Amino acid sequence: AQPYTSSATARGDTTLLALPHGVLDELEHAHPELAGVLNRYIARRIRNWSPSRQVISGALAQTARAVMRTPLATCRTSLSLREAFQAMRQRQVGSLVILDDDGHLHGIMTYVALCVALIESGNSPDQEIADACEPAVTVDPGSPLWKVEELRADGGTKYVVVVEDGNPVGMLSQTDILRSVLAHGSLVVSRIREAPDLVELGDYYQRMAEVAEQALETHRRVDVALRLISETHLAIQRRCAELTLEQLEVAGAGLAPAPYALLIMGSGGRMEMLLTPDQDNGIILADTPAAKTPKAVAWFQRFCHELNENLAQVGYELCKGGIMARNPQFHKSLQEWRDQIAFMTEHPGRKAARWSNIAFDFETLFGDDSLTATLRSHVYEMLDERSKLLAFMAEDDAEGRPPIGWFNRLVTTESNDDGGTVDIKRNGLRIIADAARIFALHAGIQSRNTHDRLTALVRLGALDADLVDSTLAAYSQLHELLITHQLDQVHRGEPPDKKIHPERLSSHGRESLRESMLAVKRFQERLQGQFGFF
């Protein structure tokens, strides 16, 4: 176990009070507000321990002045709520900046604040706006966009007011920030789409470390950086599929004889790929007579075999578990896929659970997306009728445990080199992704991304907001630790892995790892409490 990061010394007679874990669990169940306090504390600890990573280039490094909207839509504090609504509708704006008699910022009024004032608080439409407006989140003009976005999210608002010398000079909304990020999108993906051959695709694959470094440098939020890394991987794989089709046509095999959907599964389906993912793919063939002829069967078998080999040539290793489109288990017609899923939900077990925890994150990589959408609807329909498979999926998740031991100390696995390690993926990230999947499938949420699933579960009221906040903080921190670790390995000429040596981290890094794993433990306990057999 890792040593404690803090200690206490008793200077006199002392009574140590211990609260057993089981008693704390009972208290949390009886008093949900206590669980909320603990989850908020863990989330705050994770974020405070994390080393500050400032964005140094790209869209989010721009200043607020460069992106803010001017002039401001303003009004005085004496305006009534009715007049404020009329002004917002007439000016076609979503907010009004409220100024006092000296022209200084007093607050901000939005449509949401108007609804709260009129409906929830019962104010009269003739009430002065000064008594009902919200405090404004403010930044100075030189603040970078990543800081603006951080303050906006922490303040739970859509709008941020830019203030200079005490006076409001501009406005930034969540939409403005997003528009700026999209306008500075990566050129790499567009170049990948024009790659003439597999050799050039392989060159782009070899540059994934550069892509990851740039993503971390230009985006404050790790979940956004992960999406950019994933988009680059998926662009390479889509172009590989196109080049494979061109090879078949040149060889005289012709075009695809029937509609199909090439699937990406696992981390690719969730848009959470790291530097060196292996292949996790499959294929859905349309239920048409043309797809069932011997010639069509042979064409699709050849296409999938050559695609898997071409992906391997580019750099994506063949899946050791056989999750590839050339494998008959992942090469089926739409009806065969439907039958397999129906059988697994009717006869659930450990094998079906392990398969589901990988395959149920499927997304269209290339081809007819309507086939994918039809199969996804079937998955939710079957799970709605027969949900026992979710319990087996939770049991499969429980085979991995966060490395937290007695007194919430970090526990490492001994290795043959210089000290113990922590498998960040198996004992942390996978547990959160698995649990989010199970909760989302149970709630009928069709998002695949873990961050999107968890935030949707909060919106539905299926999970506590504080629990999700601490879980997402841990998920983000563990990903940042892992990506940084893998980039260091690449720079040293070593193959990237997912095992971190805590003793090589700074004291802050070790404590953020421990706090993150504690959040993982609490989230897994929440999953097992709802879906576990015991």
Coordinates of C-alpha atoms in Angstrom, one line a residue:
A1 CA 0.0 0.0 0.0
Q2 CA 1.1 3.6 -0.6
P3 CA 2.1 5.6 2.4
Y4 CA -0.3 8.2 3.8
T5 CA 0.1 11.8 2.5
S6 CA -0.8 13.3 5.9
S7 CA -0.6 12.3 9.5
A8 CA -1.5 13.5 13.0
T9 CA 0.3 13.5 16.3
A10 CA -1.5 13.3 19.6
R11 CA 0.0 15.7 22.2
G12 CA -2.1 14.4 25.0
D13 CA -4.7 11.8 26.0
T14 CA -6.8 11.1 22.9
T15 CA -9.9 9.2 22.0
L16 CA -10.0 7.9 18.5
L17 CA -13.5 7.4 17.1
A18 CA -13.8 5.0 14.2
L19 CA -16.8 4.8 11.9
P20 CA -17.1 1.3 10.3
H21 CA -17.7 1.3 6.6
G22 CA -21.0 -0.5 6.9
V23 CA -22.3 2.1 9.3
L24 CA -21.3 4.9 7.0
D25 CA -23.2 3.1 4.1
E26 CA -26.3 2.9 6.3
L27 CA -26.1 6.6 7.1
E28 CA -25.7 7.5 3.5
H29 CA -28.7 5.4 2.5
A30 CA -30.8 6.9 5.3
H31 CA -29.6 10.5 4.7
P32 CA -28.9 11.1 0.9
E33 CA -27.7 14.6 1.8
L34 CA -24.7 13.1 3.6
A35 CA -23.8 11.1 0.5
G36 CA -24.0 14.3 -1.5
V37 CA -21.7 16.1 0.9
L38 CA -19.1 13.3 0.7
N39 CA -19.3 13.1 -3.1
R40 CA -18.9 16.9 -3.4
Y41 CA -15.9 16.7 -1.1
I42 CA -14.3 14.0 -3.2
A43 CA -14.9 15.9 -6.5
R44 CA -13.4 19.0 -5.0
R45 CA -10.4 17.1 -3.7
I46 CA -9.7 15.5 -7.1
R47 CA -9.8 18.8 -8.9
N48 CA -7.7 20.6 -6.2
W49 CA -5.0 17.9 -6.3
S50 CA -4.9 17.9 -10.1
P51 CA -1.9 19.9 -11.4
S52 CA -3.1 23.0 -13.2
R53 CA -2.9 22.4 -16.9
Q54 CA -3.1 25.6 -18.9
V55 CA -4.1 25.7 -22.5
I56 CA -1.2 27.3 -24.4
S57 CA -2.4 27.1 -28.0
G58 CA -5.5 26.7 -30.2
A59 CA -9.0 28.1 -29.9
L60 CA -9.3 28.0 -26.1
A61 CA -6.1 30.0 -25.7
Q62 CA -7.8 33.0 -27.4
T63 CA -8.7 35.9 -25.1
A64 CA -12.2 36.9 -24.1
R65 CA -11.8 40.2 -25.9
A66 CA -11.1 38.4 -29.2
V67 CA -14.3 36.5 -29.1
M68 CA -16.8 38.5 -27.0
R69 CA -19.9 40.0 -28.5
T70 CA -20.4 43.8 -28.4
P71 CA -22.3 46.0 -27.9
L72 CA -24.1 44.6 -24.8
A73 CA -27.9 44.5 -24.5
T74 CA -28.3 46.4 -21.2
C75 CA -31.0 48.0 -19.1
R76 CA -31.4 49.8 -15.8
T77 CA -32.4 48.4 -12.5
S78 CA -35.7 50.2 -12.5
L79 CA -37.0 48.2 -15.5
S80 CA -39.9 45.9 -14.6
L81 CA -39.9 42.1 -15.2
R82 CA -42.6 42.6 -17.9
E83 CA -40.5 45.3 -19.6
A84 CA -37.4 43.1 -19.4
F85 CA -39.2 40.2 -21.2
Q86 CA -40.5 42.6 -23.9
A87 CA -37.0 44.1 -24.4
M88 CA -35.4 40.6 -24.7
R89 CA -38.0 39.5 -27.2
Q90 CA -37.8 42.7 -29.2
R91 CA -34.0 42.7 -29.3
Q92 CA -33.9 38.9 -29.9
V93 CA -31.4 38.3 -27.1
G94 CA -31.3 35.6 -24.4
S95 CA -30.0 37.9 -21.7
L96 CA -29.9 41.5 -20.4
V97 CA -27.0 43.0 -18.5
I98 CA -28.4 45.1 -15.6
L99 CA -26.7 48.4 -14.9
D100 CA -27.2 50.6 -11.8
D101 CA -27.6 54.4 -12.0
D102 CA -23.8 54.8 -12.2
G103 CA -23.5 52.4 -15.2
H104 CA -21.9 49.7 -13.2
L105 CA -22.8 46.0 -13.4
H106 CA -25.6 45.0 -11.1
G107 CA -26.5 41.6 -12.4
I108 CA -27.9 39.6 -15.4
M109 CA -31.4 38.6 -16.4
T110 CA -32.1 35.6 -18.6
Y111 CA -35.3 33.8 -19.6
V112 CA -34.7 31.2 -17.0
A113 CA -34.3 33.9 -14.3
L114 CA -37.5 35.5 -15.5
C115 CA -39.4 32.2 -15.2
V116 CA -38.0 31.6 -11.7
A117 CA -39.0 35.2 -10.6
L118 CA -42.5 35.0 -12.1
I119 CA -43.5 31.4 -11.6
E120 CA -41.5 29.9 -8.8
S121 CA -41.1 33.0 -6.6
G122 CA -44.5 34.5 -7.5
N123 CA -43.2 38.0 -8.2
S124 CA -45.5 40.5 -10.0
P125 CA -44.7 41.3 -13.6
D126 CA -44.4 44.9 -12.5
Q127 CA -41.7 44.0 -9.9
E128 CA -38.4 45.9 -10.6
I129 CA -35.8 43.7 -12.3
A130 CA -33.1 44.7 -9.7
D131 CA -34.8 42.4 -7.1
A132 CA -35.0 39.4 -9.4
C133 CA -31.8 39.3 -11.5
E134 CA -29.0 36.9 -11.0
P135 CA -25.4 37.7 -10.0
A136 CA -23.2 37.8 -13.2
V137 CA -20.2 35.6 -13.7
T138 CA -17.4 38.0 -14.9
V139 CA -14.0 37.9 -16.5
D140 CA -11.5 40.5 -17.6
P141 CA -10.9 40.9 -21.4
G142 CA -7.5 39.2 -21.2
S143 CA -8.8 36.0 -19.8
P144 CA -8.2 32.9 -22.0
L145 CA -11.3 31.1 -23.3
W146 CA -10.4 27.9 -21.3
K147 CA -10.7 30.0 -18.1
V148 CA -13.9 31.6 -19.3
E149 CA -15.4 28.2 -19.9
E150 CA -14.2 26.9 -16.6
L151 CA -15.9 29.8 -14.7
R152 CA -19.0 29.5 -16.8
A153 CA -19.4 25.8 -16.0
D154 CA -18.6 26.3 -12.3
G155 CA -21.2 29.1 -12.1
G156 CA -23.8 26.9 -13.7
T157 CA -24.7 29.7 -16.2
K158 CA -24.8 30.1 -20.0
Y159 CA -23.5 33.7 -20.0
V160 CA -20.3 35.4 -18.9
V161 CA -19.9 39.2 -18.8
V162 CA -16.6 40.7 -19.8
V163 CA -15.7 43.6 -17.4
E164 CA -12.9 46.2 -17.8
D165 CA -12.2 48.8 -15.2
G166 CA -15.4 47.9 -13.4
N167 CA -17.6 48.4 -16.5
P168 CA -19.2 45.6 -18.6
V169 CA -17.8 45.8 -22.2
G170 CA -18.9 42.5 -23.7
M171 CA -20.6 39.2 -23.4
L172 CA -19.6 35.5 -24.0
S173 CA -22.1 32.7 -24.1
Q174 CA -21.6 28.9 -24.2
T175 CA -22.5 29.0 -27.9
D176 CA -19.9 31.7 -28.6
I177 CA -17.2 29.5 -27.0
L178 CA -18.3 26.4 -28.9
R179 CA -18.5 28.3 -32.2
S180 CA -14.9 29.5 -31.7
V181 CA -13.7 26.0 -31.0
L182 CA -15.4 24.6 -34.1
A183 CA -13.9 27.3 -36.2
H184 CA -10.4 26.2 -35.2
G185 CA -11.0 22.6 -35.9
S186 CA -8.0 20.3 -36.7
L187 CA -6.8 20.2 -40.2
V188 CA -5.4 16.7 -39.7
V189 CA -8.8 15.0 -40.2
S190 CA -9.4 16.8 -43.5
R191 CA -5.9 15.7 -44.7
I192 CA -6.5 12.1 -43.6
R193 CA -9.7 12.0 -45.7
E194 CA -7.5 12.7 -48.8
A195 CA -4.7 10.2 -48.0
P196 CA -4.0 8.3 -51.2
D197 CA -2.8 5.0 -49.8
L198 CA -2.2 2.9 -46.7
V199 CA 1.4 4.1 -46.3
E200 CA 0.3 7.7 -45.7
L201 CA -2.5 6.5 -43.4
G202 CA 0.2 4.7 -41.4
D203 CA 2.2 7.9 -41.2
Y204 CA -0.8 9.6 -39.7
Y205 CA -1.2 6.8 -37.2
Q206 CA 2.4 7.2 -36.1
R207 CA 1.7 10.8 -35.4
M208 CA -1.1 10.1 -32.9
A209 CA 1.2 11.1 -30.0
E210 CA 1.4 14.6 -31.6
V211 CA -2.4 14.7 -32.0
A212 CA -2.8 13.8 -28.4
E213 CA -0.3 16.4 -27.2
Q214 CA -2.0 19.1 -29.3
A215 CA -5.4 18.0 -28.0
L216 CA -4.3 18.3 -24.4
E217 CA -2.6 21.7 -25.1
T218 CA -5.6 23.2 -26.8
H219 CA -8.5 21.9 -24.7
R220 CA -8.9 22.4 -21.0
R221 CA -11.4 19.5 -20.6
V222 CA -10.0 16.1 -21.1
D223 CA -13.2 14.7 -22.4
V224 CA -13.0 17.1 -25.3
A225 CA -9.4 16.1 -26.0
L226 CA -10.4 12.5 -26.0
R227 CA -13.1 13.2 -28.6
L228 CA -10.5 14.8 -30.8
I229 CA -8.1 11.9 -30.5
S230 CA -11.0 9.5 -31.3
E231 CA -12.1 11.6 -34.3
T232 CA -8.6 11.3 -35.7
H233 CA -8.5 7.5 -35.2
L234 CA -11.9 7.1 -36.7
A235 CA -11.0 9.3 -39.7
I236 CA -8.0 7.0 -40.3
Q237 CA -10.1 3.9 -40.1
R238 CA -12.9 5.3 -42.3
R239 CA -10.3 6.2 -45.0
C240 CA -8.9 2.7 -44.6
A241 CA -12.3 1.3 -45.4
E242 CA -12.6 3.5 -48.5
L243 CA -9.2 2.5 -49.7
T244 CA -10.1 -1.2 -49.1
L245 CA -13.2 -0.7 -51.3
E246 CA -11.0 0.9 -54.0
Q247 CA -8.6 -2.1 -53.9
L248 CA -11.5 -4.5 -54.3
E249 CA -12.9 -2.6 -57.3
V250 CA -9.4 -2.4 -59.0
A251 CA -9.1 -6.2 -58.4
G252 CA -12.3 -6.7 -60.3
A253 CA -14.5 -7.7 -57.3
G254 CA -16.9 -4.8 -58.0
L255 CA -18.9 -2.8 -55.6
A256 CA -20.7 -3.9 -52.4
P257 CA -23.6 -6.2 -53.5
A258 CA -25.9 -5.0 -50.7
P259 CA -26.2 -2.3 -48.0
Y260 CA -24.1 -2.8 -44.9
A261 CA -22.9 -1.0 -41.8
L262 CA -19.3 -1.4 -40.6
L263 CA -19.4 -1.0 -36.8
I264 CA -16.8 0.3 -34.3
M265 CA -17.1 -1.0 -30.8
G266 CA -15.6 -0.4 -27.4
S267 CA -13.7 2.8 -26.8
G268 CA -14.1 3.8 -30.5
G269 CA -17.9 3.7 -30.1
R270 CA -17.7 5.8 -27.0
M271 CA -15.3 8.3 -28.6
E272 CA -12.7 7.6 -25.8
M273 CA -9.8 6.1 -27.7
L274 CA -6.2 6.5 -26.5
L275 CA -2.9 6.4 -28.4
T276 CA -2.8 2.8 -29.5
P277 CA -6.3 1.1 -29.6
D278 CA -6.6 -2.3 -31.2
Q279 CA -9.3 -3.3 -33.6
D280 CA -12.9 -3.6 -32.2
N281 CA -15.2 -3.8 -35.2
G282 CA -18.0 -5.8 -36.8
I283 CA -20.4 -5.6 -39.7
I284 CA -24.2 -5.6 -40.2
L285 CA -25.5 -6.9 -43.5
A286 CA -28.9 -5.8 -44.8
D287 CA -31.6 -8.5 -44.8
T288 CA -32.0 -8.5 -48.6
P289 CA -31.9 -11.5 -51.0
A290 CA -28.9 -9.8 -52.8
A291 CA -26.8 -10.1 -49.6
K292 CA -27.5 -13.9 -49.3
T293 CA -26.2 -15.1 -52.6
P294 CA -22.9 -17.1 -52.6
K295 CA -21.2 -14.3 -54.5
A296 CA -22.3 -11.6 -52.1
V297 CA -21.3 -13.8 -49.1
A298 CA -17.8 -14.2 -50.6
W299 CA -17.5 -10.5 -51.4
F300 CA -18.3 -9.4 -47.8
Q301 CA -16.0 -12.1 -46.4
R302 CA -13.2 -10.8 -48.6
F303 CA -13.9 -7.2 -47.8
C304 CA -13.8 -7.8 -44.0
H305 CA -10.7 -9.9 -44.2
E306 CA -8.8 -7.3 -46.3
L307 CA -10.1 -4.5 -44.1
N308 CA -8.8 -6.1 -40.9
E309 CA -5.5 -6.7 -42.5
N310 CA -5.2 -3.2 -43.9
L311 CA -6.0 -1.7 -40.5
A312 CA -3.3 -3.9 -39.0
Q313 CA -0.9 -2.6 -41.7
V314 CA -1.8 1.0 -40.8
G315 CA -1.0 0.3 -37.1
Y316 CA -4.2 -1.0 -35.5
E317 CA -3.4 -4.4 -34.0
L318 CA -5.7 -7.3 -34.7
C319 CA -7.9 -7.8 -31.7
K320 CA -6.6 -10.6 -29.4
G321 CA -10.2 -11.3 -28.4
G322 CA -11.3 -11.7 -32.1
I323 CA -13.7 -8.7 -32.1
M324 CA -13.3 -8.1 -35.8
A325 CA -15.6 -8.0 -38.8
R326 CA -14.0 -11.0 -40.4
N327 CA -14.9 -13.1 -37.3
P328 CA -18.3 -14.9 -37.9
Q329 CA -19.4 -13.9 -34.4
F330 CA -19.2 -10.2 -35.5
H331 CA -20.1 -10.7 -39.1
K332 CA -23.9 -11.1 -39.4
S333 CA -27.0 -10.0 -41.1
L334 CA -29.3 -7.6 -39.3
Q335 CA -31.7 -10.4 -38.4
E336 CA -28.8 -12.6 -37.1
W337 CA -27.7 -9.8 -34.9
R338 CA -31.2 -9.3 -33.6
D339 CA -31.5 -13.0 -32.9
Q340 CA -28.2 -13.1 -31.0
I341 CA -29.2 -10.2 -28.8
A342 CA -32.6 -11.7 -28.1
F343 CA -31.0 -15.0 -27.1
M344 CA -28.5 -13.3 -24.8
T345 CA -31.2 -11.3 -23.0
E346 CA -33.4 -14.4 -22.7
H347 CA -30.5 -16.6 -21.5
P348 CA -28.1 -14.2 -19.7
G349 CA -24.8 -15.4 -18.3
R350 CA -21.2 -14.4 -17.8
K351 CA -20.2 -14.9 -21.4
A352 CA -23.1 -12.9 -22.7
A353 CA -22.3 -10.1 -20.1
R354 CA -18.6 -9.9 -21.2
W355 CA -19.7 -9.7 -24.8
S356 CA -22.3 -7.1 -24.1
N357 CA -19.9 -4.9 -22.1
I358 CA -17.8 -4.6 -25.3
A359 CA -20.3 -4.8 -28.1
F360 CA -23.1 -2.6 -26.8
D361 CA -21.1 0.5 -27.3
F362 CA -21.3 0.0 -31.1
E363 CA -21.5 2.9 -33.5
T364 CA -21.4 3.2 -37.3
L365 CA -17.9 3.5 -38.6
F366 CA -18.8 3.4 -42.3
G367 CA -21.8 2.5 -44.4
D368 CA -25.6 2.5 -43.8
D369 CA -26.3 4.1 -40.4
S370 CA -30.0 3.1 -40.5
L371 CA -28.9 -0.6 -40.0
T372 CA -27.1 0.5 -36.8
A373 CA -30.0 2.5 -35.6
T374 CA -32.4 -0.4 -36.1
L375 CA -30.1 -2.8 -34.2
R376 CA -29.7 -0.3 -31.4
S377 CA -33.4 0.1 -31.0
H378 CA -33.7 -3.7 -30.8
V379 CA -31.1 -3.7 -28.0
Y380 CA -33.2 -1.3 -25.9
E381 CA -36.4 -3.1 -26.7
M382 CA -35.0 -6.4 -25.5
L383 CA -33.4 -5.0 -22.3
D384 CA -36.7 -3.3 -21.5
E385 CA -38.4 -6.7 -21.6
R386 CA -35.6 -8.7 -20.0
S387 CA -33.2 -6.7 -17.9
K388 CA -31.5 -9.6 -16.0
L389 CA -28.6 -9.4 -18.4
L390 CA -27.7 -6.0 -16.8
A391 CA -27.1 -7.8 -13.5
F392 CA -24.7 -10.2 -15.2
M393 CA -23.0 -7.1 -16.8
A394 CA -22.7 -5.6 -13.3
E395 CA -21.1 -8.8 -12.0
D396 CA -18.6 -8.7 -14.9
D397 CA -17.8 -5.2 -13.9
A398 CA -17.2 -6.3 -10.3
E399 CA -14.3 -8.5 -11.4
G400 CA -12.2 -5.3 -11.6
R401 CA -11.8 -3.5 -8.3
P402 CA -10.4 0.0 -7.6
P403 CA -7.0 -0.3 -5.9
I404 CA -8.2 1.1 -2.5
G405 CA -7.4 -0.8 0.6
W406 CA -7.7 -0.4 4.4
F407 CA -8.3 3.2 5.5
N408 CA -8.7 4.2 1.8
R409 CA -5.0 3.8 1.1
L410 CA -3.8 3.2 -2.5
V411 CA -2.8 -0.4 -3.2
T412 CA -0.4 -1.3 -5.9
T413 CA 0.3 -4.6 -7.7
E414 CA 3.9 -5.7 -7.5
S415 CA 5.7 -5.9 -10.8
N416 CA 9.1 -7.3 -11.8
D417 CA 10.7 -3.9 -12.3
D418 CA 11.1 -1.0 -9.8
G419 CA 8.0 -1.0 -7.7
G420 CA 4.3 -1.6 -7.8
T421 CA 1.9 -0.4 -10.4
V422 CA -1.8 0.6 -10.8
D423 CA -3.7 -0.5 -13.9
I424 CA -5.5 2.7 -14.7
K425 CA -7.8 1.1 -17.3
R426 CA -8.8 -2.2 -15.6
N427 CA -9.1 -0.9 -12.1
G428 CA -10.4 2.6 -12.8
L429 CA -11.6 3.7 -16.3
R430 CA -13.2 0.4 -17.3
I431 CA -15.2 0.3 -14.1
I432 CA -16.7 3.8 -14.6
A433 CA -17.4 3.1 -18.3
D434 CA -19.1 -0.3 -17.5
A435 CA -21.2 1.2 -14.8
A436 CA -22.3 4.2 -16.9
R437 CA -23.2 1.8 -19.7
I438 CA -25.4 -0.3 -17.5
F439 CA -27.1 2.6 -15.9
A440 CA -27.7 4.2 -19.4
L441 CA -29.1 0.9 -20.9
H442 CA -31.4 0.6 -18.0
A443 CA -32.7 4.1 -18.4
G444 CA -33.0 3.9 -22.2
I445 CA -30.3 6.5 -22.8
Q446 CA -28.9 6.0 -26.3
S447 CA -25.7 8.0 -25.9
R448 CA -22.5 6.0 -26.0
N449 CA -19.9 8.5 -24.6
T450 CA -19.4 8.0 -20.8
H451 CA -19.6 11.7 -20.1
D452 CA -22.8 12.1 -22.1
R453 CA -24.3 9.1 -20.5
L454 CA -23.7 10.3 -16.9
T455 CA -24.9 13.8 -17.5
A456 CA -28.0 12.4 -19.2
L457 CA -28.6 10.2 -16.1
V458 CA -28.5 13.3 -13.9
R459 CA -31.0 15.1 -16.2
L460 CA -33.4 12.1 -15.9
G461 CA -33.0 12.0 -12.1
A462 CA -31.6 8.5 -12.3
L463 CA -28.3 9.4 -10.5
D464 CA -27.4 12.0 -7.9
A465 CA -25.7 15.0 -9.4
D466 CA -23.0 15.1 -6.7
L467 CA -22.2 11.4 -7.3
V468 CA -21.9 12.0 -11.0
D469 CA -19.7 15.1 -10.5
S470 CA -17.2 13.2 -8.4
T471 CA -17.2 10.3 -10.9
L472 CA -16.7 12.6 -13.9
A473 CA -13.9 14.4 -12.1
A474 CA -12.2 11.0 -11.4
Y475 CA -12.8 9.8 -15.0
S476 CA -11.2 13.0 -16.4
Q477 CA -8.3 12.9 -14.0
L478 CA -7.5 9.2 -14.6
H479 CA -7.6 9.8 -18.4
E480 CA -5.2 12.7 -18.0
L481 CA -2.8 10.7 -15.9
L482 CA -2.9 7.9 -18.4
I483 CA -2.5 10.0 -21.5
T484 CA 0.4 11.9 -19.9
H485 CA 2.0 8.5 -18.9
Q486 CA 1.6 7.1 -22.4
L487 CA 3.1 10.3 -24.0
D488 CA 6.1 10.0 -21.7
Q489 CA 6.6 6.4 -22.8
V490 CA 6.4 7.3 -26.5
H491 CA 9.0 10.0 -26.0
R492 CA 11.3 7.5 -24.3
G493 CA 10.8 5.0 -27.2
E494 CA 8.7 2.6 -25.1
P495 CA 5.4 1.0 -26.1
P496 CA 2.5 2.7 -24.3
D497 CA 0.8 0.7 -21.6
K498 CA -1.9 1.4 -19.0
K499 CA 0.0 0.7 -15.8
I500 CA 1.2 3.7 -13.8
H501 CA 3.9 3.6 -11.1
P502 CA 2.5 5.9 -8.3
E503 CA 6.0 6.4 -6.9
R504 CA 7.0 8.2 -10.1
L505 CA 4.2 10.7 -9.7
S506 CA 4.5 13.9 -7.7
S507 CA 2.8 14.0 -4.3
H508 CA -0.1 15.8 -5.9
G509 CA -0.3 13.2 -8.7
R510 CA -0.4 10.4 -6.2
E511 CA -3.1 12.0 -4.1
S512 CA -5.2 12.8 -7.1
L513 CA -4.9 9.1 -8.2
R514 CA -6.0 8.0 -4.7
E515 CA -8.9 10.4 -4.6
S516 CA -10.0 9.4 -8.1
M517 CA -9.9 5.7 -7.2
L518 CA -12.0 6.4 -4.1
A519 CA -14.6 8.0 -6.3
V520 CA -14.5 5.0 -8.6
K521 CA -15.1 2.8 -5.6
R522 CA -18.1 4.7 -4.5
F523 CA -19.6 4.6 -8.0
Q524 CA -19.0 0.9 -8.3
E525 CA -20.7 0.4 -4.9
R526 CA -23.7 2.4 -6.3
L527 CA -23.9 0.1 -9.3
Q528 CA -23.7 -3.1 -7.3
G529 CA -26.3 -1.8 -4.9
Q530 CA -28.8 -1.5 -7.7
F531 CA -27.8 -4.3 -10.1
G532 CA -25.6 -6.7 -8.2
F533 CA -26.6 -10.2 -7.2
F534 CA -25.5 -9.7 -3.6

